């Protein structure tokens, strides 16, 4: 009886001390990342506009705006007919805080796309960052004339007018916003009310 107990205890000890089976390492991926593939493509063919444009897009998604600008500059150097580049450059420069360069690129973009309300709104934002309020208002008014129900542009215009000390004009934007975007209207009204309460 005793030897059987000792044998049983020894088996338990051995089982508890045995190693877990080793986990096999994850297979190493031999696939290249999309970044690597596109970069390789630009090295193989430095005049491949689409590859540079794609690379710029990947940089934008990764919030690597300096690199995005460099890639977009390559696109322009290769083919000035790729007109969407200027809008993308404007956005990248805005994100980098290089607002004058953003303005310059958005101005080119709106020449190519004169009916694009979003571009006029973005141009206005850039103008605002460099203190050109008159140009900011003109760009926002153009955006609204192209797309009267453009909430962001109306809200932005209301905010500019409010900063200028013109709450009655900002209120007009609020009244327009109420017709189609209650959320934006409420946000603007809150700002107007706060401004009115200030001494």
mmCIF file of N, CA, C and O in Angstrom, residues 51-134:
data_model
loop_
_atom_site.group_PDB
_atom_site.id
_atom_site.type_symbol
_atom_site.label_atom_id
_atom_site.label_comp_id
_atom_site.label_asym_id
_atom_site.label_seq_id
_atom_site.Cartn_x
_atom_site.Cartn_y
_atom_site.Cartn_z
ATOM 1 N N UNK A 51 2.348 56.335 -57.813
ATOM 2 C CA UNK A 51 3.019 55.762 -56.645
ATOM 3 C C UNK A 51 3.318 56.851 -55.613
ATOM 4 O O UNK A 51 3.088 56.665 -54.411
ATOM 5 N N UNK A 52 3.802 58.000 -56.064
ATOM 6 C CA UNK A 52 4.081 59.114 -55.144
ATOM 7 C C UNK A 52 2.787 59.602 -54.486
ATOM 8 O O UNK A 52 2.757 59.902 -53.290
ATOM 9 N N UNK A 53 1.730 59.666 -55.269
ATOM 10 C CA UNK A 53 0.445 60.122 -54.746
ATOM 11 C C UNK A 53 -0.076 59.136 -53.705
ATOM 12 O O UNK A 53 -0.588 59.532 -52.657
ATOM 13 N N UNK A 54 0.055 57.857 -54.005
ATOM 14 C CA UNK A 54 -0.360 56.803 -53.069
ATOM 15 C C UNK A 54 0.470 56.882 -51.788
ATOM 16 O O UNK A 54 -0.056 56.750 -50.684
ATOM 17 N N UNK A 55 1.772 57.095 -51.940
ATOM 18 C CA UNK A 55 2.648 57.207 -50.774
ATOM 19 C C UNK A 55 2.229 58.403 -49.910
ATOM 20 O O UNK A 55 2.179 58.310 -48.680
ATOM 21 N N UNK A 56 1.916 59.523 -50.553
ATOM 22 C CA UNK A 56 1.455 60.707 -49.823
ATOM 23 C C UNK A 56 0.187 60.376 -49.032
ATOM 24 O O UNK A 56 0.037 60.786 -47.875
ATOM 25 N N UNK A 57 -0.707 59.623 -49.646
ATOM 26 C CA UNK A 57 -1.948 59.229 -48.972
ATOM 27 C C UNK A 57 -1.655 58.355 -47.751
ATOM 28 O O UNK A 57 -2.259 58.526 -46.693
ATOM 29 N N UNK A 58 -0.712 57.442 -47.893
ATOM 30 C CA UNK A 58 -0.333 56.588 -46.757
ATOM 31 C C UNK A 58 0.279 57.420 -45.634
ATOM 32 O O UNK A 58 0.014 57.187 -44.451
ATOM 33 N N UNK A 59 1.101 58.408 -45.991
ATOM 34 C CA UNK A 59 1.669 59.300 -44.981
ATOM 35 C C UNK A 59 0.569 60.088 -44.271
ATOM 36 O O UNK A 59 0.600 60.253 -43.058
ATOM 37 N N UNK A 60 -0.395 60.554 -45.040
ATOM 38 C CA UNK A 60 -1.500 61.320 -44.432
ATOM 39 C C UNK A 60 -2.248 60.460 -43.414
ATOM 40 O O UNK A 60 -2.523 60.903 -42.299
ATOM 41 N N UNK A 61 -2.558 59.233 -43.789
ATOM 42 C CA UNK A 61 -3.283 58.329 -42.892
ATOM 43 C C UNK A 61 -2.479 58.029 -41.632
ATOM 44 O O UNK A 61 -3.054 57.741 -40.592
ATOM 45 N N UNK A 62 -1.162 58.076 -41.750
ATOM 46 C CA UNK A 62 -0.289 57.807 -40.608
ATOM 47 C C UNK A 62 0.080 59.087 -39.859
ATOM 48 O O UNK A 62 0.925 59.056 -38.972
ATOM 49 N N UNK A 63 -0.520 60.202 -40.253
ATOM 50 C CA UNK A 63 -0.274 61.505 -39.642
ATOM 51 C C UNK A 63 1.197 61.921 -39.728
ATOM 52 O O UNK A 63 1.743 62.559 -38.843
ATOM 53 N N UNK A 64 1.819 61.561 -40.830
ATOM 54 C CA UNK A 64 3.211 61.926 -41.106
ATOM 55 C C UNK A 64 3.184 63.041 -42.160
ATOM 56 O O UNK A 64 3.456 62.818 -43.334
ATOM 57 N N UNK A 65 2.823 64.241 -41.726
ATOM 58 C CA UNK A 65 2.488 65.308 -42.663
ATOM 59 C C UNK A 65 3.700 65.895 -43.385
ATOM 60 O O UNK A 65 3.587 66.302 -44.536
ATOM 61 N N UNK A 66 4.849 65.936 -42.750
ATOM 62 C CA UNK A 66 6.052 66.433 -43.450
ATOM 63 C C UNK A 66 6.387 65.516 -44.624
ATOM 64 O O UNK A 66 6.695 65.980 -45.717
ATOM 65 N N UNK A 67 6.317 64.226 -44.364
ATOM 66 C CA UNK A 67 6.596 63.251 -45.411
ATOM 67 C C UNK A 67 5.534 63.318 -46.510
ATOM 68 O O UNK A 67 5.839 63.174 -47.694
ATOM 69 N N UNK A 68 4.288 63.566 -46.084
ATOM 70 C CA UNK A 68 3.206 63.713 -47.064
ATOM 71 C C UNK A 68 3.500 64.889 -47.992
ATOM 72 O O UNK A 68 3.376 64.778 -49.215
ATOM 73 N N UNK A 69 3.914 66.017 -47.411
ATOM 74 C CA UNK A 69 4.245 67.199 -48.213
ATOM 75 C C UNK A 69 5.352 66.876 -49.204
ATOM 76 O O UNK A 69 5.266 67.219 -50.389
ATOM 77 N N UNK A 70 6.395 66.200 -48.735
ATOM 78 C CA UNK A 70 7.511 65.852 -49.624
ATOM 79 C C UNK A 70 7.036 65.001 -50.802
ATOM 80 O O UNK A 70 7.419 65.237 -51.947
ATOM 81 N N UNK A 71 6.195 64.000 -50.505
ATOM 82 C CA UNK A 71 5.692 63.126 -51.571
ATOM 83 C C UNK A 71 4.812 63.907 -52.545
ATOM 84 O O UNK A 71 4.904 63.722 -53.768
ATOM 85 N N UNK A 72 3.985 64.808 -52.027
ATOM 86 C CA UNK A 72 3.121 65.606 -52.906
ATOM 87 C C UNK A 72 3.938 66.575 -53.758
ATOM 88 O O UNK A 72 3.597 66.819 -54.918
ATOM 89 N N UNK A 73 5.014 67.099 -53.200
ATOM 90 C CA UNK A 73 5.901 67.973 -53.980
ATOM 91 C C UNK A 73 6.525 67.190 -55.144
ATOM 92 O O UNK A 73 6.712 67.729 -56.229
ATOM 93 N N UNK A 74 6.827 65.925 -54.908
ATOM 94 C CA UNK A 74 7.354 65.060 -55.985
ATOM 95 C C UNK A 74 6.316 64.926 -57.096
ATOM 96 O O UNK A 74 6.647 64.970 -58.272
ATOM 97 N N UNK A 75 5.053 64.751 -56.695
ATOM 98 C CA UNK A 75 3.977 64.613 -57.686
ATOM 99 C C UNK A 75 3.934 65.855 -58.569
ATOM 100 O O UNK A 75 3.890 65.759 -59.795
ATOM 101 N N UNK A 76 3.966 67.042 -57.944
ATOM 102 C CA UNK A 76 3.913 68.296 -58.701
ATOM 103 C C UNK A 76 5.121 68.434 -59.622
ATOM 104 O O UNK A 76 4.995 68.869 -60.762
ATOM 105 N N UNK A 77 6.289 68.027 -59.121
ATOM 106 C CA UNK A 77 7.501 68.122 -59.933
ATOM 107 C C UNK A 77 7.412 67.233 -61.182
ATOM 108 O O UNK A 77 7.940 67.582 -62.234
ATOM 109 N N UNK A 78 6.728 66.112 -61.055
ATOM 110 C CA UNK A 78 6.607 65.179 -62.174
ATOM 111 C C UNK A 78 5.482 65.582 -63.125
ATOM 112 O O UNK A 78 5.628 65.520 -64.342
ATOM 113 N N UNK A 79 4.338 65.988 -62.540
ATOM 114 C CA UNK A 79 3.167 66.262 -63.374
ATOM 115 C C UNK A 79 2.294 67.337 -62.728
ATOM 116 O O UNK A 79 1.566 67.065 -61.779
ATOM 117 N N UNK A 80 2.364 68.539 -63.251
ATOM 118 C CA UNK A 80 1.589 69.653 -62.695
ATOM 119 C C UNK A 80 0.099 69.528 -62.988
ATOM 120 O O UNK A 80 -0.697 70.293 -62.456
ATOM 121 N N UNK A 81 -0.277 68.561 -63.820
ATOM 122 C CA UNK A 81 -1.698 68.391 -64.145
ATOM 123 C C UNK A 81 -2.468 67.638 -63.069
ATOM 124 O O UNK A 81 -3.684 67.554 -63.116
ATOM 125 N N UNK A 82 -1.784 67.100 -62.075
ATOM 126 C CA UNK A 82 -2.437 66.367 -60.978
ATOM 127 C C UNK A 82 -2.978 67.407 -59.996
ATOM 128 O O UNK A 82 -2.370 67.736 -58.990
ATOM 129 N N UNK A 83 -4.110 67.972 -60.327
ATOM 130 C CA UNK A 83 -4.623 69.164 -59.651
ATOM 131 C C UNK A 83 -5.114 68.930 -58.233
ATOM 132 O O UNK A 83 -5.145 69.858 -57.431
ATOM 133 N N UNK A 84 -5.514 67.722 -57.912
ATOM 134 C CA UNK A 84 -5.987 67.448 -56.554
ATOM 135 C C UNK A 84 -4.871 67.563 -55.523
ATOM 136 O O UNK A 84 -5.136 67.668 -54.333
ATOM 137 N N UNK A 85 -3.637 67.569 -55.986
ATOM 138 C CA UNK A 85 -2.481 67.666 -55.089
ATOM 139 C C UNK A 85 -2.527 68.948 -54.268
ATOM 140 O O UNK A 85 -2.165 68.951 -53.092
ATOM 141 N N UNK A 86 -2.990 70.038 -54.864
ATOM 142 C CA UNK A 86 -2.959 71.323 -54.170
ATOM 143 C C UNK A 86 -3.883 71.347 -52.954
ATOM 144 O O UNK A 86 -3.543 71.924 -51.923
ATOM 145 N N UNK A 87 -5.022 70.705 -53.063
ATOM 146 C CA UNK A 87 -5.931 70.615 -51.912
ATOM 147 C C UNK A 87 -5.298 69.787 -50.805
ATOM 148 O O UNK A 87 -5.356 70.147 -49.623
ATOM 149 N N UNK A 88 -4.676 68.680 -51.198
ATOM 150 C CA UNK A 88 -4.022 67.827 -50.205
ATOM 151 C C UNK A 88 -2.841 68.556 -49.555
ATOM 152 O O UNK A 88 -2.629 68.441 -48.345
ATOM 153 N N UNK A 89 -2.095 69.309 -50.352
ATOM 154 C CA UNK A 89 -0.991 70.091 -49.787
ATOM 155 C C UNK A 89 -1.507 71.132 -48.798
ATOM 156 O O UNK A 89 -0.926 71.327 -47.727
ATOM 157 N N UNK A 90 -2.600 71.809 -49.164
ATOM 158 C CA UNK A 90 -3.183 72.795 -48.257
ATOM 159 C C UNK A 90 -3.536 72.179 -46.919
ATOM 160 O O UNK A 90 -3.214 72.729 -45.860
ATOM 161 N N UNK A 91 -4.156 71.014 -46.955
ATOM 162 C CA UNK A 91 -4.534 70.330 -45.705
ATOM 163 C C UNK A 91 -3.310 69.916 -44.900
ATOM 164 O O UNK A 91 -3.273 70.073 -43.675
ATOM 165 N N UNK A 92 -2.298 69.392 -45.575
ATOM 166 C CA UNK A 92 -1.074 68.966 -44.879
ATOM 167 C C UNK A 92 -0.377 70.168 -44.239
ATOM 168 O O UNK A 92 0.066 70.105 -43.085
ATOM 169 N N UNK A 93 -0.281 71.266 -44.977
ATOM 170 C CA UNK A 93 0.347 72.466 -44.412
ATOM 171 C C UNK A 93 -0.454 72.995 -43.222
ATOM 172 O O UNK A 93 0.133 73.454 -42.235
ATOM 173 N N UNK A 94 -1.768 72.927 -43.293
ATOM 174 C CA UNK A 94 -2.590 73.336 -42.144
ATOM 175 C C UNK A 94 -2.235 72.509 -40.919
ATOM 176 O O UNK A 94 -2.078 73.041 -39.827
ATOM 177 N N UNK A 95 -2.134 71.212 -41.103
ATOM 178 C CA UNK A 95 -1.841 70.324 -39.976
ATOM 179 C C UNK A 95 -0.448 70.568 -39.405
ATOM 180 O O UNK A 95 -0.205 70.301 -38.239
ATOM 181 N N UNK A 96 0.435 71.071 -40.245
ATOM 182 C CA UNK A 96 1.796 71.387 -39.787
ATOM 183 C C UNK A 96 1.889 72.795 -39.203
ATOM 184 O O UNK A 96 2.953 73.193 -38.731
ATOM 185 N N UNK A 97 0.791 73.543 -39.253
ATOM 186 C CA UNK A 97 0.808 74.908 -38.743
ATOM 187 C C UNK A 97 1.483 75.884 -39.687
ATOM 188 O O UNK A 97 1.827 76.997 -39.294
ATOM 189 N N UNK A 98 1.630 75.494 -40.924
ATOM 190 C CA UNK A 98 2.252 76.353 -41.943
ATOM 191 C C UNK A 98 1.123 76.967 -42.785
ATOM 192 O O UNK A 98 0.884 76.596 -43.917
ATOM 193 N N UNK A 99 0.438 77.911 -42.159
ATOM 194 C CA UNK A 99 -0.825 78.413 -42.703
ATOM 195 C C UNK A 99 -0.674 79.243 -43.974
ATOM 196 O O UNK A 99 -1.536 79.185 -44.842
ATOM 197 N N UNK A 100 0.389 79.997 -44.090
ATOM 198 C CA UNK A 100 0.576 80.781 -45.318
ATOM 199 C C UNK A 100 0.721 79.846 -46.524
ATOM 200 O O UNK A 100 0.134 80.079 -47.578
ATOM 201 N N UNK A 101 1.483 78.779 -46.342
ATOM 202 C CA UNK A 101 1.636 77.800 -47.423
ATOM 203 C C UNK A 101 0.320 77.073 -47.697
ATOM 204 O O UNK A 101 0.011 76.739 -48.849
ATOM 205 N N UNK A 102 -0.466 76.866 -46.648
ATOM 206 C CA UNK A 102 -1.793 76.264 -46.832
ATOM 207 C C UNK A 102 -2.653 77.178 -47.692
ATOM 208 O O UNK A 102 -3.300 76.725 -48.643
ATOM 209 N N UNK A 103 -2.647 78.480 -47.376
ATOM 210 C CA UNK A 103 -3.420 79.447 -48.159
ATOM 211 C C UNK A 103 -3.005 79.396 -49.620
ATOM 212 O O UNK A 103 -3.856 79.321 -50.519
ATOM 213 N N UNK A 104 -1.704 79.434 -49.872
ATOM 214 C CA UNK A 104 -1.209 79.445 -51.258
ATOM 215 C C UNK A 104 -1.701 78.225 -52.030
ATOM 216 O O UNK A 104 -2.114 78.346 -53.191
ATOM 217 N N UNK A 105 -1.683 77.068 -51.392
ATOM 218 C CA UNK A 105 -2.109 75.847 -52.080
ATOM 219 C C UNK A 105 -3.626 75.765 -52.235
ATOM 220 O O UNK A 105 -4.120 75.332 -53.275
ATOM 221 N N UNK A 106 -4.369 76.206 -51.229
ATOM 222 C CA UNK A 106 -5.824 76.218 -51.369
ATOM 223 C C UNK A 106 -6.264 77.215 -52.438
ATOM 224 O O UNK A 106 -7.240 76.973 -53.150
ATOM 225 N N UNK A 107 -5.543 78.332 -52.584
ATOM 226 C CA UNK A 107 -5.882 79.300 -53.629
ATOM 227 C C UNK A 107 -5.718 78.674 -55.014
ATOM 228 O O UNK A 107 -6.538 78.897 -55.909
ATOM 229 N N UNK A 108 -4.685 77.875 -55.179
ATOM 230 C CA UNK A 108 -4.501 77.168 -56.461
ATOM 231 C C UNK A 108 -5.623 76.144 -56.638
ATOM 232 O O UNK A 108 -6.216 76.020 -57.710
ATOM 233 N N UNK A 109 -5.924 75.417 -55.564
ATOM 234 C CA UNK A 109 -6.959 74.374 -55.633
ATOM 235 C C UNK A 109 -8.313 74.958 -56.036
ATOM 236 O O UNK A 109 -9.012 74.380 -56.867
ATOM 237 N N UNK A 110 -8.692 76.127 -55.474
ATOM 238 C CA UNK A 110 -10.008 76.684 -55.816
ATOM 239 C C UNK A 110 -10.036 77.231 -57.245
ATOM 240 O O UNK A 110 -11.112 77.311 -57.838
ATOM 241 N N UNK A 111 -8.868 77.549 -57.796
ATOM 242 C CA UNK A 111 -8.842 77.937 -59.218
ATOM 243 C C UNK A 111 -9.194 76.742 -60.094
ATOM 244 O O UNK A 111 -9.900 76.866 -61.087
ATOM 245 N N UNK A 112 -8.677 75.576 -59.714
ATOM 246 C CA UNK A 112 -8.957 74.361 -60.477
ATOM 247 C C UNK A 112 -10.350 73.806 -60.198
ATOM 248 O O UNK A 112 -10.961 73.177 -61.056
ATOM 249 N N UNK A 113 -10.832 74.003 -58.975
ATOM 250 C CA UNK A 113 -12.136 73.460 -58.571
ATOM 251 C C UNK A 113 -12.996 74.582 -57.985
ATOM 252 O O UNK A 113 -13.267 74.609 -56.782
ATOM 253 N N UNK A 114 -13.438 75.515 -58.831
ATOM 254 C CA UNK A 114 -14.132 76.710 -58.346
ATOM 255 C C UNK A 114 -15.531 76.463 -57.781
ATOM 256 O O UNK A 114 -16.133 77.370 -57.228
ATOM 257 N N UNK A 115 -16.019 75.236 -57.881
ATOM 258 C CA UNK A 115 -17.354 74.943 -57.347
ATOM 259 C C UNK A 115 -17.284 74.018 -56.134
ATOM 260 O O UNK A 115 -18.299 73.471 -55.705
ATOM 261 N N UNK A 116 -16.102 73.872 -55.569
ATOM 262 C CA UNK A 116 -15.923 72.989 -54.425
ATOM 263 C C UNK A 116 -16.009 73.799 -53.126
ATOM 264 O O UNK A 116 -15.063 74.478 -52.737
ATOM 265 N N UNK A 117 -17.153 73.714 -52.475
ATOM 266 C CA UNK A 117 -17.392 74.488 -51.247
ATOM 267 C C UNK A 117 -16.431 74.106 -50.132
ATOM 268 O O UNK A 117 -15.993 74.967 -49.361
ATOM 269 N N UNK A 118 -16.081 72.843 -50.032
ATOM 270 C CA UNK A 118 -15.158 72.386 -48.987
ATOM 271 C C UNK A 118 -13.808 73.090 -49.104
ATOM 272 O O UNK A 118 -13.218 73.506 -48.099
ATOM 273 N N UNK A 119 -13.316 73.239 -50.320
ATOM 274 C CA UNK A 119 -12.026 73.909 -50.516
ATOM 275 C C UNK A 119 -12.088 75.372 -50.076
ATOM 276 O O UNK A 119 -11.144 75.885 -49.467
ATOM 277 N N UNK A 120 -13.199 76.049 -50.359
ATOM 278 C CA UNK A 120 -13.340 77.438 -49.920
ATOM 279 C C UNK A 120 -13.403 77.525 -48.398
ATOM 280 O O UNK A 120 -12.848 78.445 -47.798
ATOM 281 N N UNK A 121 -14.071 76.561 -47.764
ATOM 282 C CA UNK A 121 -14.104 76.540 -46.303
ATOM 283 C C UNK A 121 -12.700 76.343 -45.742
ATOM 284 O O UNK A 121 -12.286 77.038 -44.810
ATOM 285 N N UNK A 122 -11.949 75.410 -46.323
ATOM 286 C CA UNK A 122 -10.591 75.152 -45.844
ATOM 287 C C UNK A 122 -9.683 76.356 -46.083
ATOM 288 O O UNK A 122 -8.834 76.671 -45.243
ATOM 289 N N UNK A 123 -9.857 77.009 -47.215
ATOM 290 C CA UNK A 123 -9.107 78.235 -47.488
ATOM 291 C C UNK A 123 -9.425 79.284 -46.423
ATOM 292 O O UNK A 123 -8.527 79.955 -45.909
ATOM 293 N N UNK A 124 -10.706 79.402 -46.074
ATOM 294 C CA UNK A 124 -11.121 80.363 -45.054
ATOM 295 C C UNK A 124 -10.448 80.072 -43.713
ATOM 296 O O UNK A 124 -9.956 80.990 -43.045
ATOM 297 N N UNK A 125 -10.419 78.816 -43.328
ATOM 298 C CA UNK A 125 -9.777 78.437 -42.058
ATOM 299 C C UNK A 125 -8.311 78.862 -42.067
ATOM 300 O O UNK A 125 -7.803 79.421 -41.096
ATOM 301 N N UNK A 126 -7.640 78.624 -43.186
ATOM 302 C CA UNK A 126 -6.223 79.008 -43.295
ATOM 303 C C UNK A 126 -6.054 80.522 -43.224
ATOM 304 O O UNK A 126 -5.152 81.017 -42.561
ATOM 305 N N UNK A 127 -6.933 81.249 -43.906
ATOM 306 C CA UNK A 127 -6.891 82.714 -43.823
ATOM 307 C C UNK A 127 -7.060 83.165 -42.373
ATOM 308 O O UNK A 127 -6.382 84.079 -41.907
ATOM 309 N N UNK A 128 -7.976 82.537 -41.676
ATOM 310 C CA UNK A 128 -8.219 82.890 -40.278
ATOM 311 C C UNK A 128 -6.989 82.692 -39.415
ATOM 312 O O UNK A 128 -6.714 83.491 -38.514
ATOM 313 N N UNK A 129 -6.233 81.639 -39.701
ATOM 314 C CA UNK A 129 -5.032 81.344 -38.906
ATOM 315 C C UNK A 129 -3.943 82.388 -39.096
ATOM 316 O O UNK A 129 -3.090 82.549 -38.224
ATOM 317 N N UNK A 130 -3.956 83.089 -40.241
ATOM 318 C CA UNK A 130 -2.931 84.125 -40.456
ATOM 319 C C UNK A 130 -3.510 85.525 -40.271
ATOM 320 O O UNK A 130 -2.882 86.521 -40.624
ATOM 321 N N UNK A 131 -4.734 85.578 -39.713
ATOM 322 C CA UNK A 131 -5.318 86.864 -39.357
ATOM 323 C C UNK A 131 -5.902 87.664 -40.499
ATOM 324 O O UNK A 131 -6.111 88.868 -40.369
ATOM 325 N N UNK A 132 -6.197 87.018 -41.615
ATOM 326 C CA UNK A 132 -6.796 87.732 -42.753
ATOM 327 C C UNK A 132 -8.311 87.519 -42.715
ATOM 328 O O UNK A 132 -8.878 86.731 -43.474
ATOM 329 N N UNK A 133 -8.949 88.277 -41.827
ATOM 330 C CA UNK A 133 -10.377 88.092 -41.560
ATOM 331 C C UNK A 133 -11.245 88.422 -42.768
ATOM 332 O O UNK A 133 -12.224 87.712 -43.044
ATOM 333 N N UNK A 134 -10.925 89.484 -43.471
ATOM 334 C CA UNK A 134 -11.740 89.873 -44.635
ATOM 335 C C UNK A 134 -11.747 88.744 -45.665
ATOM 336 O O UNK A 134 -12.796 88.361 -46.194
#
